[in-house]
């Protein structure tokens, strides 16, 4: 019989399975923080739940606890002071391994049903999670609710759906009969068991602590593996809430909660010891290329799924909707102060300018008009603070200051420091636009994380496409874009993105932006260029996390 939790959430699973095949629009969880979707008291309940964590110990009752550790500071300037369990790494790994056989015994249907129940429970906590994500990562409220809550949950659901589909292709039992002519047929009874590879570690990032972590977390969990979640040291609370919820659901279903644990190491060396542990079999990582390459080179005992740094290019050749293009780009470059792995950094424009519905525009005019569009878009404080959020790290602040001082090229739009009336200590900065010739590759040919974009003067559109292709091939990218009214140009850019394997957005002028990625429809990354060696999500993202172990015998009489 199917597991009762799989029956309970069958319609959700069926919707996800259907949509990853059609790639159309479908949403399992409401992205609007509406009382109709979440209940009349959900907003206030979530805020109180978040506030209850502040200044307190976050109890998880994990194995090997040696004390408490807290390192978070809020980009909005509020006091967090949450203390998390400090645990011995070998003890966490051993406890996870001890919990694995019972998780294995639950079977594919059971694991899928329990994962769906976890996601449903997390969805009900979306307001609590939104406050936690906002106050640790610096995201604005609406982004923190959507990307930290329902959108992250849907990325997790997407991974569960792929895992269920891949595992469902494998029958539990088969009767094998090989005809032997006049002799009796050879008959074997074969059984096939889906077995997880072993302990998975998910290394979270500082800017999207749930959206980037849930795919790997749920892909590993659904395929039969225990998981240790290692959050970024400055953004722990969203991971802790996630782990607490998972452990509660496991306990309610008679399973060992040590299957999933939180690890907050005391140092970078302690993190290295965790990921290099010989019993860790998979690692999901989002962050700097430097540590990502270290993982790939040194953690040979594990399959590493890594999303690294990149330089996302946009080619502007021509447009028949100049003002709409500028508005779209203004939003793209402003959203979460450019602290997204999908934000465009290199904007390639021909030296002779572009053709538009408002007449020809010079390279300098395009830059000036884009700067004006950003300024207009952020003119209202309530809009600016909602869109920009706050700067997450000191390193990003330093880069903004350097770019604004002209260290990266000619400043077209200087950054401004804004005061958030609700959070006076928040560090808020507006975007920086810098102009430079294509020859100045030292400025733009590596990721400048944050609200820093380069207007790069190239010889012509052909050179722009060639440079965009080279940027992706050498530096990696998760997104690319083009604006052109010429089908030949669009075809050339399309061919270039096929060669370097990066997603392309064409002539975006409305309410869809190049740095957005929709669960069940958009593949986040391709795994085909240096920015990432995997995609959220496809079959390859889940299928290598389990093995099929068979046994066979002559059938019983």
XYZ file of N, CA and C in Angstrom, residues 139 155 201-217 229-235 268 271 275 282-293 295-296 303-310 336 339-342 392 447 449 478 524-525 530-536 541 545:
213
model
N 17.943 40.418 2.111
C 16.903 40.528 1.091
C 15.787 41.455 1.570
N 11.522 24.687 -5.436
C 12.767 24.104 -5.936
C 13.046 22.777 -5.225
N 26.289 16.365 2.396
C 26.518 17.650 3.059
C 26.058 18.751 2.114
N 25.245 19.652 2.617
C 24.796 20.809 1.842
C 25.428 22.053 2.448
N 26.281 22.722 1.684
C 26.983 23.923 2.139
C 26.223 25.136 1.614
N 25.585 25.857 2.515
C 24.726 26.969 2.123
C 25.492 28.244 1.832
N 24.811 29.186 1.177
C 25.417 30.478 0.852
C 24.764 31.583 1.670
N 25.356 32.761 1.622
C 24.909 33.867 2.468
C 23.735 34.630 1.893
N 23.512 34.549 0.584
C 22.506 35.409 -0.032
C 21.167 34.716 -0.269
N 21.181 33.435 -0.594
C 19.942 32.684 -0.785
C 20.019 31.383 0.016
N 19.846 31.485 1.334
C 20.125 30.358 2.215
C 19.167 29.181 2.072
N 17.970 29.412 1.542
C 17.040 28.298 1.324
C 16.916 27.966 -0.161
N 16.793 28.970 -0.999
C 16.576 28.748 -2.442
C 17.719 27.932 -3.030
N 18.943 28.220 -2.616
C 20.091 27.495 -3.154
C 20.364 26.180 -2.426
N 19.814 26.003 -1.227
C 20.084 24.798 -0.442
C 19.034 23.712 -0.614
N 17.781 24.098 -0.814
C 16.710 23.100 -0.834
C 16.829 22.083 -1.977
N 17.279 22.467 -3.178
C 17.394 21.442 -4.222
C 18.303 20.281 -3.810
N 19.508 20.576 -3.346
C 20.415 19.524 -2.939
C 19.938 18.790 -1.700
N 19.390 19.533 -0.745
C 18.883 18.931 0.490
C 17.823 17.884 0.197
N 23.389 19.805 7.074
C 23.270 21.136 6.468
C 24.264 22.073 7.149
N 25.223 22.570 6.360
C 26.255 23.476 6.861
C 25.996 24.861 6.293
N 25.323 25.735 7.036
C 24.996 27.063 6.496
C 26.197 27.987 6.500
N 26.070 29.081 5.768
C 27.076 30.137 5.830
C 27.112 30.667 7.259
N 28.292 30.996 7.738
C 28.442 31.374 9.144
C 27.660 32.621 9.520
N 27.340 33.470 8.542
C 26.613 34.698 8.847
C 25.116 34.587 8.560
N 24.681 33.420 8.066
C 23.256 33.231 7.735
C 22.860 31.814 8.158
N 37.006 27.651 9.130
C 37.057 27.133 7.768
C 37.696 25.750 7.747
N 35.148 23.219 8.592
C 34.283 22.945 7.440
C 34.971 21.984 6.479
N 33.502 18.249 5.100
C 33.256 17.838 3.713
C 34.232 16.763 3.251
N 28.153 12.914 -0.882
C 27.737 13.961 -1.822
C 27.860 15.305 -1.130
N 28.188 16.327 -1.917
C 28.333 17.685 -1.409
C 27.625 18.624 -2.370
N 26.720 19.429 -1.836
C 26.093 20.494 -2.614
C 26.645 21.815 -2.116
N 27.097 22.640 -3.047
C 27.799 23.862 -2.652
C 27.410 25.020 -3.549
N 27.195 26.177 -2.929
C 27.017 27.436 -3.655
C 27.948 28.460 -3.022
N 28.800 29.082 -3.831
C 29.696 30.071 -3.260
C 30.856 30.387 -4.179
N 31.970 30.765 -3.586
C 33.122 31.238 -4.347
C 33.739 30.111 -5.165
N 34.319 30.497 -6.286
C 35.005 29.522 -7.130
C 36.202 28.916 -6.405
N 36.875 29.710 -5.589
C 38.076 29.233 -4.900
C 37.756 28.010 -4.043
N 36.763 28.111 -3.164
C 36.444 26.976 -2.305
C 35.742 25.874 -3.093
N 34.976 26.252 -4.099
C 34.340 25.242 -4.937
C 35.358 24.359 -5.629
N 36.421 24.963 -6.150
C 37.460 24.172 -6.789
C 38.187 23.298 -5.764
N 36.843 21.943 -3.157
C 35.954 20.804 -2.916
C 36.108 19.754 -4.019
N 36.060 20.212 -5.253
C 36.142 19.281 -6.387
C 37.485 18.569 -6.412
N 30.547 12.982 -4.577
C 30.079 13.667 -5.784
C 29.773 15.111 -5.399
N 30.431 16.060 -6.059
C 30.264 17.473 -5.723
C 29.366 18.137 -6.761
N 28.299 18.778 -6.279
C 27.410 19.573 -7.120
C 27.675 21.036 -6.755
N 28.319 21.781 -7.649
C 28.831 23.101 -7.288
C 28.283 24.198 -8.188
N 27.785 25.255 -7.563
C 27.469 26.494 -8.273
C 28.473 27.541 -7.827
N 29.223 28.078 -8.790
C 30.361 28.931 -8.491
C 30.129 30.342 -9.041
N 31.184 31.142 -9.038
C 31.086 32.507 -9.548
C 30.951 32.500 -11.068
N 30.442 33.597 -11.607
C 30.313 33.749 -13.048
C 30.141 35.208 -13.422
N 17.669 43.221 -5.235
C 18.520 42.725 -4.160
C 19.948 43.225 -4.323
N 22.875 41.217 -5.733
C 23.500 40.116 -4.978
C 22.880 38.770 -5.355
N 22.778 38.548 -6.655
C 22.197 37.325 -7.190
C 23.172 36.727 -8.190
N 23.276 35.405 -8.184
C 24.188 34.740 -9.115
C 23.734 34.871 -10.555
N 22.515 35.365 -10.775
C 21.959 35.503 -12.114
C 21.951 36.938 -12.621
N 24.802 42.386 2.030
C 24.998 41.281 2.964
C 26.385 41.272 3.588
N 33.992 37.907 -11.694
C 32.778 38.331 -10.997
C 33.075 39.465 -10.021
N 30.837 40.725 -7.479
C 29.539 40.440 -6.866
C 28.960 41.688 -6.206
N 25.450 31.990 -15.513
C 24.170 31.301 -15.342
C 23.105 31.865 -16.257
N 17.945 26.071 -13.761
C 18.882 27.026 -13.172
C 20.291 26.476 -13.341
N 21.015 27.037 -14.312
C 22.316 26.511 -14.665
C 22.180 25.330 -15.607
N 31.829 27.056 -16.637
C 32.493 27.100 -15.331
C 31.666 27.628 -14.170
N 30.498 28.225 -14.415
C 29.700 28.757 -13.314
C 29.027 27.670 -12.497
N 28.821 26.483 -13.058
C 28.144 25.404 -12.325
C 28.404 24.086 -13.032
N 28.539 23.020 -12.241
C 28.697 21.700 -12.848
C 27.426 20.869 -12.738
N 26.310 21.526 -12.381
C 25.025 20.840 -12.250
C 23.915 21.830 -12.523
N 22.699 21.318 -12.630
C 21.541 22.155 -12.922
C 20.460 21.905 -11.890
N 19.769 22.979 -11.477
C 18.555 22.854 -10.654
C 17.376 22.928 -11.614
N 20.814 15.677 -11.752
C 20.976 16.257 -10.422
C 20.589 15.278 -9.319
N 22.694 10.159 -6.974
C 22.678 10.173 -5.512
C 22.209 8.841 -4.927
